[in-house]
Amino acid sequence: MSPDPWETLRRSTRARIGLGRAGDGLPTGELLKFQLAHARARDAVHGQVDFDKLAADLAPLPTIRLKSWAGDRSTYLRRPDLGRKLHPDSAAKLADVPPQPWDLVFVIADGLSAGAVQTHAAPMVKACIERLPGWRIAPIVLGEQARVAFGDDVGEALGAELCLLLVGERPGLSVPDSLGIYMTYRPKRGRRDSERNCLSNIHADGLSYALAADKAAWLAREAVRLRLSGVDLKENAPVTGLSAAEVNNNVLK
């Protein structure tokens, strides 16, 4: 049997390259792998986050569970606009949060990958908090059927200076469990996407918790210092406190 010339390149990427052919189609093995990846992507989109377990994973940090206007998963997928709005019943819950000048509110939204949120959100929040000592952090909001702009309503209601929203990213055929972080300075309804900073691809083969938390904390401090976020705030945080091997390998800790 002759050696596969693509094998070396295939080990360095999750992209489907050099799959080969069997007649006019893919080899059976590659076809089955594709079908499995597609099934995992569908499961990620239609999956449900276990918010009770997520709250337990975040303990002893206080949490509060809120909902968007999208009442169920089917509605959420067909009506993206409803997933961006905080439901009035949930808004009323925020009135019970002690009024304080909160520096930061974390919002965890299920987005389009339940697995990403279930696996990565709790350790990611804790890693960020470790890097922001002395910050007044509001109870962590767990948002059901929620998209990125959901954090604007929450942040505005709490009067938070900054919102870091963690969300399950739209799954691809190579990564079904990727987490993203969106940061908005002085969140309020009507914020444009250009007024947010984004860190993406936080998963086992992507951005590590440590590196993502370093960047998020740097962005948060700069946003407060400059009183802005989005395209005017450039992410040029130095890489510190990480070994060269960790940076190179991007291995989750």
Coordinates of N, CA and C in Angstrom, one line a residue:
M1 N 0.8 -1.2 0.0 CA 0.0 0.0 0.0 C 0.9 1.3 0.0
S2 N 0.6 2.2 -0.9 CA 1.4 3.4 -0.9 C 1.0 4.4 0.2
P3 N 1.9 5.2 0.7 CA 1.6 6.1 1.8 C 0.7 7.2 1.4
D4 N -0.2 7.7 2.3 CA -1.1 8.7 2.0 C -0.4 10.1 2.1
P5 N -0.2 10.8 1.0 CA 0.5 12.1 1.0 C -0.2 13.2 1.8
W6 N -1.5 13.0 2.1 CA -2.2 14.0 2.8 C -2.1 13.8 4.3
E7 N -1.6 12.7 4.7 CA -1.7 12.4 6.2 C -1.0 13.4 7.1
T8 N 0.1 13.9 6.7 CA 0.9 14.9 7.5 C 0.1 16.2 7.6
L9 N -0.5 16.7 6.5 CA -1.3 17.9 6.5 C -2.6 17.7 7.3
R10 N -3.2 16.5 7.2 CA -4.5 16.3 7.9 C -4.3 16.3 9.4
R11 N -3.1 15.9 9.9 CA -2.9 16.0 11.3 C -2.9 17.4 11.9
S12 N -2.7 18.4 11.1 CA -2.5 19.8 11.5 C -3.8 20.6 11.4
T13 N -4.9 20.0 10.9 CA -6.1 20.7 10.8 C -7.3 19.8 10.9
R14 N -8.5 20.5 11.3 CA -9.7 19.7 11.4 C -10.5 19.8 10.1
A15 N -10.0 20.6 9.2 CA -10.6 20.8 7.9 C -10.6 19.4 7.1
R16 N -11.6 19.2 6.3 CA -11.6 18.0 5.5 C -10.8 18.2 4.2
I17 N -9.6 17.6 4.2 CA -8.7 17.8 3.0 C -8.3 16.4 2.6
G18 N -8.0 16.2 1.3 CA -7.5 15.0 0.8 C -8.3 13.8 1.2
L19 N -9.6 13.8 0.9 CA -10.5 12.8 1.4 C -10.4 11.5 0.5
G20 N -10.0 11.7 -0.7 CA -9.9 10.6 -1.6 C -11.3 10.3 -2.3
R21 N -11.3 9.3 -3.2 CA -12.5 9.0 -3.9 C -12.7 7.5 -4.0
A22 N -14.0 7.1 -4.1 CA -14.3 5.7 -4.4 C -15.3 5.8 -5.5
G23 N -14.8 5.6 -6.7 CA -15.7 5.8 -7.9 C -16.0 7.3 -8.1
D24 N -17.2 7.6 -8.1 CA -17.6 9.0 -8.2 C -17.9 9.7 -6.9
G25 N -17.8 8.9 -5.8 CA -18.2 9.5 -4.5 C -17.0 9.4 -3.5
L26 N -17.4 9.7 -2.3 CA -16.4 9.7 -1.2 C -16.2 8.2 -0.7
P27 N -15.0 7.9 -0.2 CA -14.9 6.6 0.4 C -15.9 6.5 1.6
T28 N -16.3 5.3 1.8 CA -17.4 5.0 2.8 C -17.0 5.6 4.2
G29 N -15.7 5.4 4.6 CA -15.3 5.9 5.9 C -15.5 7.4 6.0
E30 N -15.1 8.2 5.0 CA -15.2 9.6 5.0 C -16.6 10.1 5.0
L31 N -17.5 9.3 4.2 CA -18.9 9.7 4.1 C -19.6 9.5 5.5
L32 N -19.2 8.4 6.2 CA -19.8 8.2 7.5 C -19.3 9.3 8.5
K33 N -18.1 9.7 8.4 CA -17.6 10.8 9.3 C -18.3 12.1 9.0
F34 N -18.6 12.4 7.8 CA -19.3 13.6 7.4 C -20.7 13.5 8.0
Q35 N -21.4 12.4 7.8 CA -22.7 12.3 8.4 C -22.8 12.4 9.9
L36 N -21.7 11.8 10.6 CA -21.7 12.0 12.0 C -21.5 13.4 12.4
A37 N -20.6 14.1 11.7 CA -20.4 15.6 12.0 C -21.6 16.4 11.8
H38 N -22.4 16.1 10.7 CA -23.6 16.8 10.5 C -24.7 16.5 11.6
A39 N -24.7 15.3 12.0 CA -25.6 14.9 13.1 C -25.3 15.6 14.4
R40 N -24.0 15.7 14.7 CA -23.5 16.4 15.9 C -23.9 17.9 15.8
A41 N -23.7 18.5 14.6 CA -24.1 19.9 14.5 C -25.6 20.2 14.7
R42 N -26.4 19.3 14.2 CA -27.9 19.4 14.4 C -28.2 19.2 15.9
D43 N -27.5 18.3 16.5 CA -27.8 18.1 18.0 C -27.4 19.3 18.8
A44 N -26.3 20.0 18.4 CA -25.9 21.2 19.1 C -26.9 22.3 19.0
V45 N -27.5 22.4 17.8 CA -28.5 23.5 17.6 C -29.8 23.2 18.3
H46 N -30.2 22.0 18.3 CA -31.5 21.7 18.9 C -31.4 21.2 20.4
G47 N -30.2 21.2 20.9 CA -30.0 20.7 22.3 C -30.4 21.8 23.3
Q48 N -30.6 21.3 24.5 CA -31.0 22.2 25.6 C -29.9 22.2 26.7
V49 N -29.6 23.4 27.1 CA -28.7 23.6 28.2 C -29.3 23.2 29.5
D50 N -28.6 22.4 30.3 CA -29.1 22.0 31.7 C -28.7 23.2 32.6
F51 N -29.6 24.2 32.8 CA -29.2 25.4 33.5 C -29.1 25.1 35.0
D52 N -29.8 24.1 35.5 CA -29.6 23.8 36.9 C -28.2 23.3 37.2
K53 N -27.7 22.4 36.3 CA -26.3 21.9 36.4 C -25.3 23.0 36.2
L54 N -25.6 23.9 35.3 CA -24.7 25.1 35.0 C -24.6 25.9 36.3
A55 N -25.8 26.2 36.9 CA -25.7 27.0 38.1 C -24.9 26.3 39.2
A56 N -25.0 25.0 39.3 CA -24.3 24.2 40.3 C -22.8 24.3 40.0
D57 N -22.4 24.2 38.7 CA -21.0 24.3 38.3 C -20.4 25.7 38.6
L58 N -21.3 26.7 38.6 CA -20.8 28.1 38.9 C -20.8 28.4 40.4
A59 N -21.4 27.6 41.2 CA -21.4 27.9 42.7 C -20.0 27.9 43.2
P60 N -19.7 28.8 44.2 CA -20.7 29.6 45.0 C -21.1 30.9 44.4
L61 N -20.7 31.2 43.1 CA -21.1 32.4 42.5 C -22.6 32.5 42.4
P62 N -23.3 33.6 42.7 CA -24.7 33.7 42.6 C -25.2 33.8 41.1
T63 N -26.3 33.2 40.8 CA -26.9 33.2 39.5 C -28.3 33.6 39.5
I64 N -28.8 34.1 38.4 CA -30.2 34.4 38.2 C -30.6 33.9 36.8
R65 N -31.8 33.2 36.7 CA -32.2 32.6 35.5 C -33.3 33.4 34.8
L66 N -33.0 33.8 33.6 CA -33.9 34.7 32.8 C -34.3 34.1 31.5
K67 N -35.3 34.6 30.8 CA -35.8 34.1 29.5 C -35.9 35.2 28.5
S68 N -35.8 34.8 27.3 CA -36.1 35.8 26.2 C -37.6 35.7 25.8
W69 N -37.9 36.4 24.8 CA -39.3 36.4 24.3 C -39.6 35.1 23.5
A70 N -38.6 34.4 23.1 CA -38.7 33.1 22.4 C -39.1 32.0 23.4
G71 N -40.3 31.5 23.3 CA -40.8 30.6 24.4 C -40.3 29.2 24.3
D72 N -39.9 28.8 23.1 CA -39.3 27.4 23.0 C -38.3 27.4 21.9
R73 N -37.6 26.3 21.7 CA -36.5 26.2 20.8 C -36.9 26.4 19.4
S74 N -38.1 25.9 19.0 CA -38.5 26.1 17.6 C -38.7 27.5 17.3
T75 N -39.4 28.3 18.2 CA -39.6 29.7 18.0 C -38.3 30.4 18.0
Y76 N -37.4 30.0 18.9 CA -36.1 30.7 18.9 C -35.3 30.6 17.6
L77 N -35.4 29.4 17.0 CA -34.7 29.2 15.7 C -35.3 30.0 14.5
R78 N -36.6 30.1 14.6 CA -37.3 30.8 13.5 C -37.4 32.3 13.7
R79 N -37.3 32.7 14.9 CA -37.5 34.2 15.2 C -36.3 34.7 16.0
P80 N -35.2 34.9 15.2 CA -34.0 35.4 15.9 C -34.3 36.7 16.7
D81 N -35.2 37.6 16.2 CA -35.5 38.8 16.9 C -36.0 38.6 18.3
L82 N -36.8 37.6 18.5 CA -37.3 37.3 19.9 C -36.2 36.9 20.9
G83 N -35.2 36.2 20.4 CA -34.1 35.8 21.2 C -33.2 36.9 21.7
R84 N -33.4 38.1 21.1 CA -32.6 39.2 21.5 C -33.3 40.1 22.6
K85 N -34.5 39.7 22.9 CA -35.2 40.6 23.9 C -35.5 39.9 25.2
L86 N -35.3 40.6 26.3 CA -35.6 40.1 27.6 C -37.1 40.1 27.9
H87 N -37.6 38.9 28.3 CA -39.1 38.9 28.6 C -39.4 39.7 29.8
P88 N -40.6 40.4 29.7 CA -41.0 41.3 30.9 C -41.0 40.5 32.2
D89 N -41.4 39.3 32.2 CA -41.4 38.5 33.5 C -40.0 38.4 34.1
S90 N -39.1 38.2 33.2 CA -37.7 38.1 33.6 C -37.1 39.4 34.0
A91 N -37.5 40.4 33.3 CA -37.1 41.8 33.6 C -37.5 42.1 35.1
A92 N -38.7 41.7 35.5 CA -39.1 41.9 36.8 C -38.2 41.3 37.9
K93 N -37.7 40.1 37.5 CA -36.8 39.4 38.4 C -35.5 40.3 38.7
L94 N -35.1 41.0 37.8 CA -33.9 41.8 37.9 C -34.1 42.9 39.0
A95 N -35.4 43.3 39.2 CA -35.7 44.3 40.2 C -35.3 43.8 41.6
D96 N -35.2 42.5 41.8 CA -34.8 41.9 43.1 C -33.3 42.0 43.3
V97 N -32.5 42.2 42.3 CA -31.1 42.3 42.4 C -30.7 43.6 43.1
P98 N -29.9 43.5 44.2 CA -29.6 44.8 44.9 C -29.0 45.8 44.0
P99 N -29.5 47.1 44.1 CA -29.0 48.1 43.2 C -27.6 48.5 43.6
Q100 N -26.7 48.3 42.8 CA -25.3 48.7 43.1 C -24.7 49.2 41.8
P101 N -23.6 49.9 41.9 CA -22.9 50.3 40.7 C -22.0 49.2 40.2
W102 N -22.7 48.2 39.5 CA -22.0 47.0 39.0 C -21.0 47.4 37.9
D103 N -19.8 46.9 38.1 CA -18.8 47.1 37.0 C -19.0 46.2 35.9
L104 N -19.5 45.0 36.1 CA -19.6 44.0 35.1 C -20.7 43.0 35.4
V105 N -21.4 42.6 34.3 CA -22.3 41.5 34.4 C -22.0 40.4 33.4
F106 N -21.9 39.2 33.8 CA -21.7 38.1 32.9 C -23.1 37.6 32.6
V107 N -23.3 37.4 31.3 CA -24.6 36.8 30.8 C -24.2 35.5 30.0
I108 N -24.7 34.4 30.4 CA -24.5 33.1 29.6 C -25.8 32.8 28.8
A109 N -25.6 32.9 27.5 CA -26.8 32.6 26.6 C -26.6 31.3 25.9
D110 N -27.7 30.5 25.8 CA -27.5 29.2 25.1 C -27.1 29.3 23.7
G111 N -27.6 30.3 23.0 CA -27.2 30.5 21.6 C -27.5 29.3 20.7
L112 N -26.5 28.9 19.9 CA -26.8 27.8 19.0 C -25.9 26.6 19.2
S113 N -25.4 26.5 20.4 CA -24.7 25.2 20.8 C -24.8 25.0 22.3
A114 N -25.7 24.1 22.6 CA -25.9 23.8 24.1 C -24.7 23.2 24.7
G115 N -24.0 22.3 23.9 CA -22.8 21.6 24.4 C -21.7 22.6 24.7
A116 N -21.5 23.6 23.9 CA -20.5 24.6 24.2 C -20.7 25.3 25.5
V117 N -21.9 25.7 25.7 CA -22.3 26.4 27.0 C -22.1 25.5 28.2
Q118 N -22.6 24.2 28.0 CA -22.6 23.3 29.1 C -21.1 23.0 29.5
T119 N -20.3 22.9 28.5 CA -18.9 22.4 28.8 C -18.0 23.6 29.2
H120 N -18.1 24.7 28.5 CA -17.1 25.7 28.6 C -17.4 27.0 29.5
A121 N -18.8 27.3 29.6 CA -19.2 28.5 30.2 C -18.7 28.7 31.6
A122 N -18.9 27.7 32.5 CA -18.5 27.9 33.9 C -17.0 28.1 34.1
P123 N -16.2 27.2 33.6 CA -14.8 27.5 33.8 C -14.3 28.8 33.1
M124 N -14.9 29.2 32.1 CA -14.5 30.4 31.4 C -14.9 31.6 32.3
V125 N -16.1 31.6 32.9 CA -16.5 32.7 33.8 C -15.5 32.8 34.9
K126 N -15.2 31.7 35.6 CA -14.3 31.7 36.7 C -12.9 32.2 36.3
A127 N -12.5 31.8 35.2 CA -11.1 32.2 34.7 C -11.1 33.7 34.5
C128 N -12.2 34.3 34.0 CA -12.2 35.8 33.8 C -12.3 36.5 35.2
I129 N -13.1 36.0 36.1 CA -13.2 36.6 37.4 C -11.9 36.6 38.1
E130 N -11.1 35.5 38.0 CA -9.8 35.5 38.7 C -8.9 36.6 38.2
R131 N -9.1 37.1 37.0 CA -8.2 38.1 36.4 C -8.8 39.5 36.6
L132 N -9.9 39.6 37.3 CA -10.5 41.0 37.5 C -10.7 41.2 39.0
P133 N -9.7 41.1 39.8 CA -9.9 41.3 41.2 C -10.4 42.7 41.6
G134 N -11.3 42.7 42.5 CA -11.8 44.0 43.0 C -13.0 44.6 42.2
W135 N -13.3 43.9 41.1 CA -14.4 44.3 40.3 C -15.8 44.0 41.0
R136 N -16.7 44.9 40.9 CA -18.0 44.6 41.4 C -18.9 43.9 40.3
I137 N -19.0 42.6 40.5 CA -19.6 41.7 39.5 C -21.1 41.3 39.9
A138 N -22.0 41.6 39.1 CA -23.4 41.3 39.3 C -23.6 39.8 39.4
P139 N -24.8 39.3 39.9 CA -25.1 37.9 39.8 C -25.1 37.5 38.4
I140 N -24.6 36.3 38.1 CA -24.4 35.8 36.8 C -25.8 35.4 36.2
V141 N -26.1 36.0 35.0 CA -27.4 35.8 34.4 C -27.3 34.6 33.5
L142 N -28.2 33.6 33.6 CA -28.3 32.5 32.7 C -29.5 32.7 31.8
G143 N -29.3 33.0 30.6 CA -30.3 33.4 29.6 C -30.8 32.2 28.7
E144 N -32.1 31.8 28.9 CA -32.7 30.8 28.1 C -33.2 31.3 26.7
Q145 N -32.9 30.6 25.7 CA -33.3 31.0 24.3 C -32.8 32.4 24.0
A146 N -31.6 32.6 24.3 CA -31.0 34.0 24.2 C -29.9 34.1 23.2
R147 N -29.9 35.3 22.5 CA -28.9 35.6 21.6 C -28.0 36.8 22.1
V148 N -27.1 37.2 21.3 CA -26.1 38.2 21.8 C -26.7 39.5 22.4
A149 N -27.7 40.1 21.6 CA -28.3 41.3 22.1 C -29.1 41.2 23.3
F150 N -29.4 40.0 23.7 CA -30.1 39.8 25.0 C -29.3 40.4 26.2
G151 N -28.0 40.4 26.1 CA -27.2 41.1 27.1 C -27.4 42.6 27.2
D152 N -27.8 43.2 26.1 CA -28.1 44.7 26.2 C -29.2 45.0 27.1
D153 N -30.3 44.2 27.0 CA -31.4 44.5 27.9 C -31.0 44.2 29.4
V154 N -30.3 43.1 29.6 CA -29.9 42.8 31.0 C -29.0 43.8 31.5
G155 N -28.0 44.2 30.8 CA -27.0 45.2 31.3 C -27.6 46.5 31.5
E156 N -28.6 46.9 30.7 CA -29.2 48.2 30.9 C -30.1 48.2 32.1
A157 N -30.8 47.1 32.3 CA -31.7 47.0 33.5 C -30.9 47.0 34.8
L158 N -29.7 46.4 34.8 CA -28.8 46.4 36.0 C -28.0 47.7 36.1
G159 N -27.9 48.4 35.1 CA -27.0 49.6 35.1 C -25.5 49.2 35.1
A160 N -25.2 48.1 34.5 CA -23.8 47.6 34.5 C -23.0 48.4 33.6
E161 N -21.7 48.6 34.0 CA -20.8 49.4 33.1 C -20.4 48.5 31.9
L162 N -20.3 47.2 32.1 CA -19.8 46.4 31.0 C -20.6 45.1 31.1
C163 N -20.8 44.5 29.9 CA -21.4 43.2 29.8 C -20.5 42.2 29.0
L164 N -20.2 41.1 29.6 CA -19.5 40.0 28.9 C -20.5 38.9 28.7
L165 N -20.9 38.7 27.5 CA -21.9 37.6 27.2 C -21.2 36.4 26.5
L166 N -21.4 35.3 27.2 CA -20.9 34.0 26.6 C -22.0 33.3 25.9
V167 N -21.7 32.8 24.7 CA -22.8 32.2 23.9 C -22.3 31.0 23.1
G168 N -23.1 30.0 22.9 CA -22.8 28.9 22.1 C -22.8 29.3 20.6
E169 N -21.7 29.1 19.9 CA -21.6 29.6 18.6 C -22.2 28.6 17.6
R170 N -22.6 29.2 16.5 CA -23.2 28.3 15.4 C -22.2 27.2 15.1
P171 N -22.7 25.9 15.2 CA -21.7 24.8 15.0 C -21.4 24.6 13.5
G172 N -20.2 24.2 13.3 CA -19.8 23.8 11.9 C -19.6 22.3 11.8
L173 N -19.1 21.8 10.7 CA -19.0 20.4 10.6 C -17.7 19.8 11.2
S174 N -16.9 20.7 11.7 CA -15.7 20.3 12.4 C -15.7 20.5 13.9
V175 N -16.4 21.6 14.3 CA -16.5 21.9 15.8 C -18.0 22.2 16.1
P176 N -18.6 21.3 16.9 CA -20.0 21.6 17.3 C -20.1 22.2 18.7
D177 N -19.0 22.5 19.4 CA -19.1 23.0 20.8 C -18.1 24.1 21.0
S178 N -18.2 25.1 20.1 CA -17.4 26.3 20.2 C -18.1 27.4 21.0
L179 N -17.4 28.1 21.9 CA -18.0 29.1 22.7 C -17.4 30.5 22.3
G180 N -18.3 31.5 22.3 CA -17.9 32.9 22.0 C -18.1 33.8 23.1
I181 N -17.4 34.9 23.2 CA -17.6 35.9 24.2 C -17.8 37.3 23.5
Y182 N -18.8 38.0 23.8 CA -19.1 39.3 23.3 C -19.1 40.3 24.4
M183 N -18.3 41.4 24.2 CA -18.2 42.4 25.2 C -18.8 43.7 24.8
T184 N -19.6 44.3 25.6 CA -20.3 45.6 25.2 C -20.1 46.6 26.4
Y185 N -19.6 47.8 26.1 CA -19.5 48.8 27.1 C -20.8 49.5 27.2
R186 N -21.2 49.8 28.5 CA -22.5 50.4 28.8 C -23.6 49.8 27.9
P187 N -23.9 48.6 28.1 CA -24.9 47.9 27.3 C -26.3 48.5 27.4
K188 N -27.0 48.7 26.3 CA -28.4 49.2 26.3 C -29.0 48.7 25.0
R189 N -30.3 48.7 25.0 CA -31.1 48.2 23.8 C -30.7 49.2 22.7
G190 N -30.5 48.6 21.5 CA -30.2 49.3 20.3 C -28.7 49.4 20.0
R191 N -27.8 48.8 20.9 CA -26.4 48.8 20.6 C -26.2 48.0 19.2
R192 N -25.2 48.5 18.5 CA -24.9 47.9 17.2 C -23.8 46.8 17.4
D193 N -23.8 45.9 16.5 CA -22.7 44.8 16.6 C -21.3 45.4 16.5
S194 N -21.2 46.6 15.8 CA -19.9 47.2 15.7 C -19.4 47.8 17.0
E195 N -20.3 47.8 18.0 CA -20.0 48.4 19.3 C -19.6 47.3 20.3
R196 N -19.4 46.1 19.8 CA -19.0 44.9 20.6 C -17.6 44.4 20.1
N197 N -16.9 43.8 21.1 CA -15.7 43.0 20.8 C -16.0 41.6 21.0
C198 N -15.4 40.8 20.2 CA -15.7 39.3 20.2 C -14.5 38.5 20.3
L199 N -14.5 37.5 21.1 CA -13.5 36.4 21.2 C -14.3 35.1 20.8
S200 N -13.8 34.4 19.8 CA -14.5 33.2 19.4 C -13.6 32.0 19.4
N201 N -14.2 30.8 19.0 CA -13.4 29.6 18.9 C -12.8 29.1 20.2
I202 N -13.5 29.2 21.3 CA -13.1 28.7 22.6 C -13.6 27.3 22.7
H203 N -12.7 26.3 22.5 CA -13.1 24.9 22.5 C -11.8 24.1 22.7
A204 N -11.9 22.8 22.7 CA -10.8 21.9 23.0 C -9.6 22.0 22.0
D205 N -9.9 22.3 20.8 CA -8.8 22.5 19.8 C -8.7 23.9 19.3
G206 N -9.3 24.8 20.1 CA -9.2 26.3 19.7 C -8.5 27.1 20.8
L207 N -9.1 28.2 21.1 CA -8.6 29.2 22.1 C -8.8 28.6 23.5
S208 N -7.7 28.5 24.3 CA -7.7 27.9 25.6 C -8.4 28.9 26.6
Y209 N -8.9 28.3 27.7 CA -9.5 29.1 28.7 C -8.6 30.2 29.2
A210 N -7.4 29.9 29.5 CA -6.4 30.8 30.0 C -6.2 32.0 29.0
L211 N -5.9 31.6 27.8 CA -5.6 32.7 26.8 C -6.9 33.5 26.5
A212 N -8.1 32.9 26.5 CA -9.3 33.7 26.2 C -9.6 34.6 27.4
A213 N -9.4 34.1 28.7 CA -9.6 34.9 29.9 C -8.6 36.1 29.9
D214 N -7.4 35.8 29.6 CA -6.4 36.9 29.5 C -6.9 38.0 28.6
K215 N -7.3 37.6 27.4 CA -7.7 38.6 26.4 C -9.0 39.3 26.8
A216 N -9.9 38.6 27.4 CA -11.2 39.2 27.8 C -11.0 40.2 29.0
A217 N -10.1 39.8 29.9 CA -9.8 40.7 31.0 C -9.1 42.0 30.5
W218 N -8.2 41.8 29.6 CA -7.5 43.0 29.0 C -8.5 43.9 28.3
L219 N -9.3 43.3 27.5 CA -10.4 44.1 26.8 C -11.3 44.8 27.8
A220 N -11.7 44.1 28.9 CA -12.6 44.7 29.9 C -11.9 46.0 30.5
R221 N -10.7 45.8 30.9 CA -10.0 46.9 31.6 C -9.8 48.1 30.6
E222 N -9.5 47.8 29.3 CA -9.3 48.9 28.3 C -10.7 49.5 28.0
A223 N -11.7 48.7 27.9 CA -13.1 49.3 27.7 C -13.5 50.3 28.7
V224 N -13.2 50.0 30.0 CA -13.6 50.9 31.1 C -12.7 52.1 31.1
R225 N -11.4 51.9 30.8 CA -10.5 53.0 30.8 C -10.8 54.0 29.7
L226 N -11.1 53.5 28.5 CA -11.3 54.3 27.3 C -12.8 54.7 27.1
R227 N -13.7 54.0 27.9 CA -15.1 54.2 27.8 C -15.7 53.9 26.4
L228 N -15.3 52.8 25.9 CA -15.8 52.4 24.6 C -15.6 50.9 24.4
S229 N -16.2 50.3 23.4 CA -16.0 49.0 23.0 C -16.3 48.9 21.5
G230 N -15.9 47.8 20.9 CA -16.2 47.6 19.5 C -15.1 47.9 18.6
V231 N -15.3 48.4 17.4 CA -14.3 48.5 16.4 C -13.2 49.6 16.8
D232 N -13.6 50.5 17.7 CA -12.6 51.5 18.1 C -11.7 51.0 19.2
L233 N -11.9 49.8 19.7 CA -11.1 49.2 20.7 C -10.3 48.0 20.1
K234 N -9.1 48.2 19.9 CA -8.3 47.1 19.2 C -7.8 46.1 20.2
E235 N -7.8 44.9 19.8 CA -7.4 43.8 20.7 C -5.9 43.6 20.4
N236 N -5.0 44.2 21.2 CA -3.6 43.9 21.1 C -3.0 43.6 22.4
A237 N -3.7 42.8 23.2 CA -3.3 42.4 24.5 C -2.0 41.6 24.4
P238 N -1.0 41.9 25.3 CA 0.2 41.0 25.3 C -0.1 39.6 25.8
V239 N 0.6 38.6 25.3 CA 0.4 37.3 25.9 C 1.4 37.1 27.0
T240 N 0.8 37.1 28.2 CA 1.7 36.9 29.4 C 1.1 35.8 30.3
G241 N 2.0 35.3 31.1 CA 1.6 34.3 32.1 C 1.3 32.9 31.5
L242 N 1.7 32.7 30.2 CA 1.4 31.4 29.6 C 2.7 30.9 29.0
S243 N 2.9 29.6 29.1 CA 4.0 29.0 28.5 C 4.0 29.0 27.0
A244 N 5.1 28.9 26.4 CA 5.1 28.9 24.9 C 4.4 27.7 24.4
A245 N 4.5 26.6 25.1 CA 3.8 25.3 24.7 C 2.3 25.5 24.7
E246 N 1.8 26.2 25.8 CA 0.4 26.4 25.9 C -0.1 27.2 24.8
V247 N 0.6 28.3 24.5 CA 0.2 29.2 23.4 C 0.2 28.5 22.1
N248 N 1.2 27.7 21.9 CA 1.3 27.1 20.6 C 0.3 26.0 20.4
N249 N 0.1 25.3 21.5 CA -0.8 24.1 21.4 C -2.3 24.5 21.6
N250 N -2.6 25.7 22.2 CA -3.9 26.1 22.5 C -4.7 24.9 23.2
V251 N -4.2 24.4 24.2 CA -4.8 23.2 24.9 C -5.6 23.8 26.0
L252 N -6.9 23.3 26.2 CA -7.7 23.8 27.3 C -7.2 23.2 28.6
K253 N -7.2 24.1 29.6 CA -6.8 23.7 30.9 C -8.1 23.6 31.8

